[in-house]
Short mmCIF file of C-alpha atoms in Angstrom, two decimals:
data_model
loop_
_atom_site.label_atom_id
_atom_site.label_comp_id
_atom_site.label_asym_id
_atom_site.label_seq_id
_atom_site.Cartn_x
_atom_site.Cartn_y
_atom_site.Cartn_z
CA UNK B 40 -29.95 39.44 -83.85
CA UNK B 41 -28.39 35.82 -82.20
CA UNK B 42 -30.20 35.54 -79.23
CA UNK B 43 -28.84 35.27 -75.47
CA UNK B 44 -29.78 32.96 -73.46
CA UNK B 45 -32.57 32.64 -70.81
CA UNK B 46 -32.02 31.26 -67.73
CA UNK B 47 -35.53 29.08 -67.65
CA UNK B 48 -36.79 30.76 -64.71
CA UNK B 49 -37.02 33.82 -67.94
CA UNK B 50 -38.26 31.36 -70.33
CA UNK B 51 -41.18 29.35 -67.91
CA UNK B 52 -42.51 32.73 -67.78
CA UNK B 53 -42.45 33.81 -71.29
CA UNK B 54 -43.84 30.88 -71.75
CA UNK B 55 -47.00 31.95 -69.49
CA UNK B 56 -46.88 35.50 -70.95
CA UNK B 57 -47.43 33.55 -74.81
CA UNK B 58 -50.35 32.29 -73.45
CA UNK B 59 -52.02 34.88 -72.83
CA UNK B 60 -51.32 36.63 -75.60
CA UNK B 61 -52.57 34.70 -77.72
CA UNK B 62 -55.37 34.21 -75.98
CA UNK B 63 -55.64 38.35 -76.38
CA UNK B 64 -55.53 38.15 -80.42
CA UNK B 65 -57.88 35.63 -80.32
CA UNK B 66 -60.60 37.34 -79.60
CA UNK B 67 -59.55 40.91 -81.84
CA UNK B 68 -57.37 42.92 -78.97
CA UNK B 69 -54.11 45.11 -80.00
CA UNK B 70 -52.53 46.14 -77.51
CA UNK B 71 -51.90 44.65 -73.67
CA UNK B 72 -50.18 47.02 -70.26
CA UNK B 73 -47.66 45.06 -68.09
CA UNK B 74 -50.77 46.09 -65.20
CA UNK B 75 -52.77 42.94 -67.22
CA UNK B 76 -49.87 40.75 -68.14
CA UNK B 77 -49.56 40.21 -64.83
CA UNK B 78 -52.80 39.56 -63.29
CA UNK B 79 -53.19 37.07 -65.86
CA UNK B 80 -49.38 35.60 -65.45
CA UNK B 81 -48.92 35.84 -61.69
CA UNK B 82 -45.94 37.19 -61.55
CA UNK B 83 -45.41 41.13 -60.62
CA UNK B 84 -44.79 44.35 -63.05
CA UNK B 85 -42.00 45.26 -62.01
CA UNK B 86 -40.63 41.31 -63.09
CA UNK B 87 -42.90 42.12 -65.62
CA UNK B 88 -41.31 45.45 -66.96
CA UNK B 89 -37.56 44.08 -65.55
CA UNK B 90 -38.49 40.44 -68.67
CA UNK B 91 -40.15 42.66 -71.48
CA UNK B 92 -36.66 44.54 -71.45
CA UNK B 93 -34.34 41.80 -71.16
CA UNK B 94 -36.33 41.47 -74.64
CA UNK B 95 -35.81 44.36 -76.21
CA UNK B 96 -39.08 45.53 -76.23
CA UNK B 97 -40.65 48.75 -75.83
CA UNK B 98 -44.36 49.63 -75.22
CA UNK B 99 -46.07 52.72 -76.26
CA UNK B 100 -47.28 55.08 -73.08
CA UNK B 101 -50.85 55.05 -71.83
CA UNK B 102 -51.30 52.34 -74.50
CA UNK B 103 -48.93 49.44 -74.24
CA UNK B 104 -48.03 47.27 -76.21
CA UNK B 105 -48.43 45.63 -79.61
CA UNK B 106 -49.43 42.42 -78.89
CA UNK B 107 -49.36 40.89 -82.41
CA UNK B 108 -45.73 42.08 -81.81
CA UNK B 109 -45.63 40.51 -78.50
CA UNK B 110 -46.40 37.03 -79.97
CA UNK B 111 -43.68 37.07 -83.10
CA UNK B 112 -41.05 38.13 -81.16
CA UNK B 113 -41.24 36.13 -77.60
CA UNK B 114 -42.04 33.31 -80.81
CA UNK B 115 -38.80 34.38 -81.59
CA UNK B 116 -36.92 33.69 -78.29
CA UNK B 117 -38.60 30.95 -77.55
CA UNK B 118 -37.79 29.56 -81.02
CA UNK B 119 -41.61 28.60 -81.76
CA UNK B 120 -41.28 27.04 -85.08
CA UNK B 121 -44.92 27.50 -87.61
CA UNK B 122 -46.02 24.47 -86.45
CA UNK B 123 -44.24 21.86 -84.22
CA UNK B 124 -45.73 17.84 -85.04
CA UNK B 125 -46.33 15.13 -81.73
CA UNK B 126 -46.80 11.91 -81.39
CA UNK B 127 -49.69 11.19 -79.70
CA UNK B 128 -49.47 7.84 -77.49
CA UNK B 129 -53.07 6.64 -75.91
CA UNK B 130 -55.65 6.55 -77.77
CA UNK B 131 -57.80 6.48 -74.42
CA UNK B 132 -60.29 9.07 -72.91
CA UNK B 133 -56.49 11.52 -72.72
CA UNK B 134 -55.66 11.28 -75.49
CA UNK B 135 -58.74 11.59 -76.67
CA UNK B 136 -58.99 14.75 -74.23
CA UNK B 137 -55.63 15.31 -75.70
CA UNK B 138 -56.53 15.30 -78.95
CA UNK B 139 -59.65 17.46 -78.60
CA UNK B 140 -57.42 20.24 -76.68
CA UNK B 141 -58.20 22.85 -78.84
CA UNK B 142 -54.72 25.51 -77.63
CA UNK B 143 -52.60 22.61 -79.03
CA UNK B 144 -52.94 24.01 -82.75
CA UNK B 145 -53.58 27.69 -82.31
CA UNK B 146 -50.07 27.57 -80.83
CA UNK B 147 -49.21 25.77 -83.83
CA UNK B 148 -48.55 22.07 -82.39
CA UNK B 149 -50.73 19.08 -83.95
CA UNK B 150 -50.80 15.98 -83.55
CA UNK B 151 -50.52 14.53 -86.16
CA UNK B 152 -50.02 10.93 -85.06
CA UNK B 153 -51.96 8.89 -82.46
CA UNK B 154 -50.65 5.58 -81.57
CA UNK B 155 -52.57 2.86 -79.08
CA UNK B 156 -51.14 -1.00 -78.33
CA UNK B 157 -55.09 -1.61 -78.22
CA UNK B 158 -55.93 -4.39 -80.73
CA UNK B 159 -60.13 -2.61 -79.95
CA UNK B 160 -58.67 1.14 -80.33
CA UNK B 161 -55.79 0.65 -83.41
CA UNK B 162 -57.55 1.50 -86.86
CA UNK B 163 -60.42 3.41 -84.70
CA UNK B 164 -60.89 8.00 -85.54
CA UNK B 165 -60.34 10.14 -82.25
CA UNK B 166 -60.71 13.05 -83.58
CA UNK B 167 -59.90 13.13 -87.42
CA UNK B 168 -57.02 10.77 -86.88
CA UNK B 169 -57.11 6.92 -87.51
CA UNK B 170 -54.93 4.85 -84.64
CA UNK B 171 -52.26 3.19 -85.17
CA UNK B 172 -50.07 1.02 -83.91
CA UNK B 173 -47.79 0.92 -81.88
CA UNK B 174 -45.43 -0.97 -84.23
CA UNK B 175 -45.53 0.91 -86.06
CA UNK B 176 -44.80 4.83 -83.64
CA UNK B 177 -40.63 4.14 -85.03
CA UNK B 178 -40.96 4.42 -87.98
CA UNK B 179 -43.07 6.90 -88.81
CA UNK B 180 -41.63 9.14 -86.05
CA UNK B 181 -38.44 8.78 -88.16
CA UNK B 182 -40.80 9.52 -92.00
CA UNK B 183 -42.50 11.89 -90.45
CA UNK B 184 -39.28 13.87 -87.93
CA UNK B 185 -41.69 13.67 -85.11
CA UNK B 186 -38.90 15.78 -82.72
CA UNK B 187 -42.00 15.69 -79.76
CA UNK B 188 -44.48 12.67 -78.10
CA UNK B 189 -47.42 12.97 -75.47
CA UNK B 190 -47.42 10.87 -73.30
CA UNK B 191 -50.52 9.32 -72.15
CA UNK B 192 -50.93 4.94 -71.88
CA UNK B 193 -50.57 3.38 -68.78
CA UNK B 194 -47.80 3.79 -66.33
CA UNK B 195 -47.12 0.05 -66.89
CA UNK B 196 -46.75 0.24 -70.30
CA UNK B 197 -44.95 4.69 -69.17
CA UNK B 198 -41.45 2.94 -69.79
CA UNK B 199 -40.77 0.93 -72.45
CA UNK B 200 -42.93 3.71 -74.97
CA UNK B 201 -40.65 6.15 -73.97
CA UNK B 202 -37.54 3.94 -74.33
CA UNK B 203 -39.49 3.46 -78.63
CA UNK B 204 -39.92 7.22 -78.95
CA UNK B 205 -36.33 7.88 -77.62
CA UNK B 206 -35.33 5.35 -80.69
CA UNK B 207 -36.82 7.32 -82.82
CA UNK B 208 -35.32 10.06 -82.22
CA UNK B 209 -38.27 12.16 -80.23
CA UNK B 210 -35.81 15.30 -78.30
CA UNK B 211 -38.78 16.30 -76.00
CA UNK B 212 -42.02 14.33 -73.39
CA UNK B 213 -45.30 15.53 -72.64
CA UNK B 214 -45.48 12.33 -69.55
CA UNK B 215 -48.68 12.40 -68.39
CA UNK B 216 -48.40 9.59 -66.78
CA UNK B 217 -47.72 9.06 -63.02
CA UNK B 218 -44.78 7.36 -63.63
CA UNK B 219 -40.79 9.00 -63.76
CA UNK B 220 -39.59 7.87 -67.47
CA UNK B 221 -35.61 7.40 -67.97
CA UNK B 222 -34.62 8.98 -70.78
CA UNK B 223 -30.87 9.79 -72.16
CA UNK B 224 -29.20 13.28 -71.73
CA UNK B 225 -30.15 15.58 -74.66
CA UNK B 226 -34.27 14.17 -74.25
CA UNK B 227 -36.70 17.01 -72.21
CA UNK B 228 -39.45 15.84 -70.42
CA UNK B 229 -41.99 17.85 -68.50
CA UNK B 230 -44.65 16.05 -66.32
CA UNK B 231 -47.72 16.88 -65.58
CA UNK B 232 -48.64 16.50 -62.87
CA UNK B 233 -52.46 16.93 -60.84
CA UNK B 234 -50.74 15.16 -57.41
CA UNK B 235 -48.08 18.18 -57.27
CA UNK B 236 -50.96 21.15 -57.84
CA UNK B 237 -52.73 20.52 -55.07
CA UNK B 238 -50.83 19.05 -53.10
CA UNK B 239 -49.10 22.85 -53.47
CA UNK B 240 -52.52 24.10 -52.51
CA UNK B 241 -52.43 22.74 -49.66
CA UNK B 242 -50.48 24.35 -47.59
CA UNK B 243 -52.25 28.23 -48.08
CA UNK B 244 -55.62 25.68 -47.40
CA UNK B 245 -54.23 25.61 -44.17
CA UNK B 246 -52.68 28.81 -43.92
CA UNK B 247 -55.88 30.42 -45.08
CA UNK B 248 -56.06 33.86 -44.95
CA UNK B 249 -52.41 34.43 -44.43
CA UNK B 250 -52.52 35.19 -48.38
CA UNK B 251 -51.50 33.47 -51.86
CA UNK B 252 -48.69 33.97 -54.36
CA UNK B 253 -48.74 32.30 -56.55
CA UNK B 254 -45.53 32.33 -58.07
CA UNK B 255 -42.11 31.29 -57.69
CA UNK I 202 -44.41 23.37 -32.65
CA UNK I 203 -45.58 26.65 -34.29
CA UNK I 204 -44.68 26.57 -38.03
CA UNK I 205 -42.50 29.01 -40.14
CA UNK I 206 -44.34 30.31 -43.28
CA UNK I 207 -42.78 29.72 -46.70
CA UNK I 208 -42.32 30.94 -49.41
CA UNK I 209 -43.78 29.96 -52.22
CA UNK I 210 -41.25 28.04 -54.52
CA UNK I 211 -40.27 26.02 -51.15
CA UNK I 212 -44.09 24.36 -51.31
CA UNK I 213 -43.76 24.09 -54.67
CA UNK I 214 -40.13 22.17 -53.78
CA UNK I 215 -42.01 19.79 -50.75
CA UNK I 216 -44.67 18.85 -52.93
CA UNK I 217 -42.74 17.51 -55.71
CA UNK I 218 -40.46 15.98 -53.07
CA UNK I 219 -43.67 14.60 -51.54
CA UNK I 220 -44.76 13.11 -54.64
CA UNK I 221 -41.03 11.24 -55.28
CA UNK I 222 -41.35 9.85 -51.88
CA UNK I 223 -44.61 8.13 -52.68
CA UNK I 224 -43.95 6.45 -54.80
CA UNK I 225 -40.41 4.81 -53.36
CA UNK I 226 -42.89 4.48 -50.15
CA UNK I 227 -44.72 2.29 -52.56
CA UNK I 228 -42.58 -0.01 -53.90
CA UNK I 229 -40.78 -1.46 -50.02
CA UNK I 230 -38.38 1.48 -50.22
CA UNK I 231 -37.63 2.87 -46.89
CA UNK I 232 -34.37 5.40 -46.43
CA UNK I 233 -33.45 7.77 -50.19
CA UNK I 234 -30.48 9.76 -49.80
CA UNK I 235 -31.04 13.43 -50.70
CA UNK I 236 -29.45 13.31 -54.06
CA UNK I 237 -31.90 10.71 -55.20
CA UNK I 238 -34.43 13.73 -54.35
CA UNK I 239 -32.49 16.16 -56.59
CA UNK I 240 -32.58 13.34 -58.81
CA UNK I 241 -36.34 12.91 -58.96
CA UNK I 242 -37.23 16.45 -58.66
CA UNK I 243 -34.94 18.01 -60.92
CA UNK I 244 -33.65 20.87 -57.51
CA UNK I 245 -29.26 20.77 -56.96
CA UNK I 246 -29.01 18.82 -53.98
CA UNK I 247 -27.50 22.31 -52.61
CA UNK I 248 -30.76 23.30 -52.67
CA UNK I 249 -32.27 19.98 -50.86
CA UNK I 250 -29.95 20.16 -48.44
CA UNK I 251 -30.85 23.63 -47.59
CA UNK I 252 -34.61 23.01 -47.88
CA UNK I 253 -34.70 19.47 -45.76
CA UNK I 254 -32.13 21.97 -43.31
CA UNK I 255 -35.54 23.91 -43.74
CA UNK I 256 -37.32 21.57 -42.40
CA UNK I 257 -35.60 20.32 -39.48
CA UNK I 258 -34.98 16.58 -40.98
CA UNK I 259 -31.83 14.97 -40.05
CA UNK I 260 -30.33 11.78 -42.16
CA UNK I 261 -28.00 9.64 -41.38
CA UNK I 262 -24.30 9.89 -42.90
CA UNK I 263 -24.23 6.96 -45.60
CA UNK I 264 -27.68 5.88 -44.66
CA UNK I 265 -29.91 8.54 -46.14
CA UNK I 266 -33.09 10.12 -44.58
CA UNK I 267 -36.31 7.84 -43.12
CA UNK I 268 -38.58 7.71 -45.79
CA UNK I 269 -41.87 7.54 -43.49
CA UNK I 270 -40.70 9.63 -41.23
CA UNK I 271 -39.55 12.57 -44.21
CA UNK I 272 -43.55 11.90 -45.59
CA UNK I 273 -44.49 12.65 -41.77
CA UNK I 274 -42.41 15.73 -41.57
CA UNK I 275 -43.81 17.25 -45.28
CA UNK I 276 -47.02 15.74 -45.07
CA UNK I 277 -47.76 18.29 -41.41
CA UNK I 278 -45.54 21.47 -43.12
CA UNK I 279 -48.12 21.01 -46.16
CA UNK I 280 -50.96 20.46 -43.95
CA UNK I 281 -52.26 16.97 -45.32
CA UNK I 282 -55.73 16.03 -43.83
CA UNK I 283 -56.04 12.24 -43.27
CA UNK I 284 -58.53 12.52 -46.22
CA UNK I 285 -59.51 16.22 -49.13
CA UNK I 286 -62.81 15.51 -51.11
CA UNK I 287 -62.39 17.53 -54.19
CA UNK I 288 -65.99 16.91 -56.71
CA UNK I 289 -65.18 17.21 -60.08
CA UNK I 290 -66.70 18.93 -63.15
CA UNK I 291 -66.75 17.24 -66.10
CA UNK I 292 -67.72 13.32 -67.02
CA UNK I 293 -65.85 13.59 -70.31
CA UNK I 294 -63.34 12.11 -71.48
CA UNK I 295 -60.91 13.84 -69.50
CA UNK I 296 -63.30 13.66 -66.59
CA UNK I 297 -63.27 10.20 -66.05
CA UNK I 298 -59.42 9.77 -66.89
CA UNK I 299 -59.68 12.26 -64.02
CA UNK I 300 -61.12 9.52 -62.13
CA UNK I 301 -59.41 6.89 -63.02
CA UNK I 302 -55.99 8.50 -61.67
CA UNK I 303 -54.41 6.39 -59.33
CA UNK I 304 -51.83 9.20 -57.83
CA UNK I 305 -54.97 10.63 -56.76
CA UNK I 306 -55.93 8.27 -53.93
CA UNK I 307 -52.71 7.02 -52.74
CA UNK I 308 -51.86 11.17 -51.91
CA UNK I 309 -55.78 11.24 -50.00
CA UNK I 310 -57.48 13.25 -52.65
CA UNK I 311 -60.58 11.09 -52.80
CA UNK I 312 -63.19 12.94 -55.69
CA UNK I 313 -66.03 12.49 -54.03
CA UNK I 314 -67.89 13.52 -56.10
CA UNK I 315 -69.19 14.55 -59.57
CA UNK I 316 -71.16 16.40 -61.35
CA UNK I 317 -72.15 17.37 -65.38
CA UNK I 318 -75.06 19.05 -66.83
CA UNK I 319 -75.70 16.66 -70.18
CA UNK I 320 -78.16 14.30 -69.20
CA UNK I 321 -76.72 11.61 -71.98
CA UNK I 322 -74.05 11.77 -68.75
CA UNK I 323 -75.53 12.19 -66.08
CA UNK I 324 -76.48 9.39 -63.68
CA UNK I 325 -74.29 7.19 -65.62
CA UNK I 326 -71.00 5.54 -63.99
CA UNK I 327 -67.55 6.91 -64.28
CA UNK I 328 -64.98 4.38 -62.18
CA UNK I 329 -67.72 3.98 -57.86
CA UNK I 330 -69.64 7.60 -58.97
CA UNK I 331 -72.84 8.15 -60.70
CA UNK I 332 -72.85 11.80 -62.39
CA UNK I 333 -74.81 14.05 -60.86
CA UNK I 334 -77.20 17.02 -62.16
CA UNK I 335 -74.98 20.58 -62.16
CA UNK I 336 -77.75 21.85 -60.84
CA UNK I 337 -77.40 19.30 -57.52
CA UNK I 338 -73.84 20.68 -57.07
CA UNK I 339 -74.75 23.72 -54.67
CA UNK I 340 -76.36 21.37 -52.20
CA UNK I 341 -73.59 18.46 -52.60
CA UNK I 342 -70.60 20.41 -51.94
CA UNK I 343 -72.14 22.21 -48.83
CA UNK I 344 -73.03 19.88 -47.55
CA UNK I 345 -70.23 17.35 -47.59
CA UNK I 346 -68.37 20.81 -47.03
CA UNK I 347 -66.01 20.12 -50.05
CA UNK I 348 -62.98 22.73 -50.42
CA UNK I 349 -61.76 21.12 -53.41
CA UNK I 350 -62.74 21.33 -57.37
CA UNK I 351 -61.27 20.03 -60.55
CA UNK I 352 -62.88 21.29 -62.86
CA UNK I 353 -62.42 19.64 -66.80
CA UNK I 354 -65.79 21.16 -68.91
CA UNK I 355 -65.86 22.68 -72.14
CA UNK I 356 -64.15 26.59 -71.92
CA UNK I 357 -67.91 27.70 -72.81
CA UNK I 358 -68.96 26.94 -69.19
CA UNK I 359 -66.23 27.51 -66.76
CA UNK I 360 -66.48 30.27 -66.35
CA UNK I 361 -70.56 29.27 -65.29
CA UNK I 362 -69.39 27.20 -62.70
CA UNK I 363 -66.52 28.47 -61.47
CA UNK I 364 -69.31 31.19 -59.70
CA UNK I 365 -71.48 28.45 -58.80
CA UNK I 366 -68.53 26.42 -56.99
CA UNK I 367 -67.00 30.20 -55.42
CA UNK I 368 -70.97 30.41 -54.26
CA UNK I 369 -70.79 27.58 -52.69
CA UNK I 370 -68.25 27.65 -50.85
CA UNK I 371 -65.06 26.52 -52.33
CA UNK I 372 -61.61 27.67 -51.47
CA UNK I 373 -59.24 25.73 -54.69
CA UNK I 374 -59.53 24.98 -57.78
CA UNK I 375 -57.66 23.04 -60.08
CA UNK I 376 -58.29 24.02 -63.56
CA UNK I 377 -57.51 21.91 -66.29
CA UNK I 378 -59.52 24.85 -68.90
CA UNK I 379 -57.46 26.98 -70.87
CA UNK I 380 -59.90 30.02 -69.93
CA UNK I 381 -57.64 32.28 -67.78
CA UNK I 382 -61.28 32.00 -64.44
CA UNK I 383 -61.79 34.95 -62.38
CA UNK I 384 -62.30 34.25 -58.77
CA UNK I 385 -62.94 35.96 -55.77
CA UNK I 386 -59.77 36.73 -53.52
CA UNK I 387 -59.50 34.08 -50.48
CA UNK I 388 -60.49 30.88 -53.54
CA UNK I 389 -56.54 29.63 -55.10
CA UNK I 390 -56.65 28.39 -58.95
CA UNK I 391 -54.05 26.12 -60.31
CA UNK I 392 -54.18 25.24 -63.90
CA UNK I 393 -52.96 22.37 -65.68
CA UNK I 394 -51.37 23.46 -69.23
CA UNK I 395 -49.89 21.07 -71.52
CA UNK I 396 -49.56 24.61 -73.73
CA UNK I 397 -47.72 26.66 -71.78
CA UNK I 398 -44.95 23.25 -70.81
CA UNK I 399 -44.68 22.90 -74.77
CA UNK I 400 -43.75 26.03 -75.26
CA UNK I 401 -40.96 26.44 -72.74
CA UNK I 402 -39.76 23.01 -73.99
CA UNK I 403 -39.51 24.29 -77.44
CA UNK I 404 -36.67 27.25 -76.68
CA UNK I 405 -34.54 24.41 -75.11
CA UNK I 406 -35.25 21.82 -78.53
CA UNK I 407 -33.97 25.02 -81.24
CA UNK I 408 -30.87 25.78 -79.05
CA UNK I 409 -30.23 21.83 -78.30
CA UNK I 410 -26.39 20.60 -77.29
CA UNK I 411 -26.84 23.99 -74.67
CA UNK I 412 -28.11 22.32 -72.37
CA UNK I 413 -31.27 21.94 -70.36
CA UNK I 414 -32.37 22.29 -66.34
CA UNK I 415 -35.81 21.61 -65.04
CA UNK I 416 -35.69 23.53 -61.82
CA UNK I 417 -36.14 27.00 -62.32
#
């Protein structure tokens, strides 16, 4: 079956649903209601039901949706592989925290190699990985056809390392630096910025009692 | 002037604009075009212009918008204070990375206290802060009327620490754990989850060449 092309907003919500379903599956749950997904993902139930029908997913009245089927179907839509190998750049505190972040492997994201330019870090172990010299990046990434990278370097190094990644063929960069990195078209950058999240909440704090919706 | 109440989507975009404007201001820029904001925030220019007119902000033809005025106006809308004090829970690798994250103080977010329950960490310095015993949390947070917290603890401790924070009067929790924490209504939780961001990009990777839009 050829998949439709879904708008970004739909895929954004689907990622949130999938995230939650895998958590439920882990604790041994087998079925879930649209109401539960709604509460977990912060999306209203009408929208969830619309999404699920768009994905041609059917639940059983009074029982709900089968969690494993939803996970399989959603992974199929997203195009998730069994395993997505990731190169992590930066073996400092943030890089170490990312290596130890359990949910990544549970979703098939495997940090398969880690690089740094600091001679004191190169050769050291972080988790089960030995930190490699950033000068090996191009070779290693090309040899293993790694398409995804996480950038956890200093702001000063962000653009330079990005250029190395792009030259080595990386197509997705999850950017943990505060720098707006420049990439050619065809490369996707996702940024993770606590400042934006905090700014967003200030609005609701300063208008306390006027309600807050996580949607949008 | 009494401010309107804006939808969550608008405030979400406004946070992204503000984030970018402060970066421009830092490097000495004085004016900006809606096109530049558009590129930086991944929002189309028509939407930016609509937002700016909603905020009653006016630019000069051929010159653009005054950056400092935009920052002042946007902070006013968001209700940002001179300084928002934050309690950070967890002095491990992630907590240490957060303490060292420069953009926070640049936007008025000051990590004013850090807690842990590990006897080996309590009393140690992280940045300029001495790690306090988690058992002091309630007293310290109440005394300093801290309303915002960042949760960087182990998944096992996430809910327990959340309950402590809520009891101490915290109203905003930025959750870095993979756990869906439960809070009473009136408390805002923002989560930061690399898995969701990565899942989202897989869709575009698997449909390479069909274009990607960050909006949505």
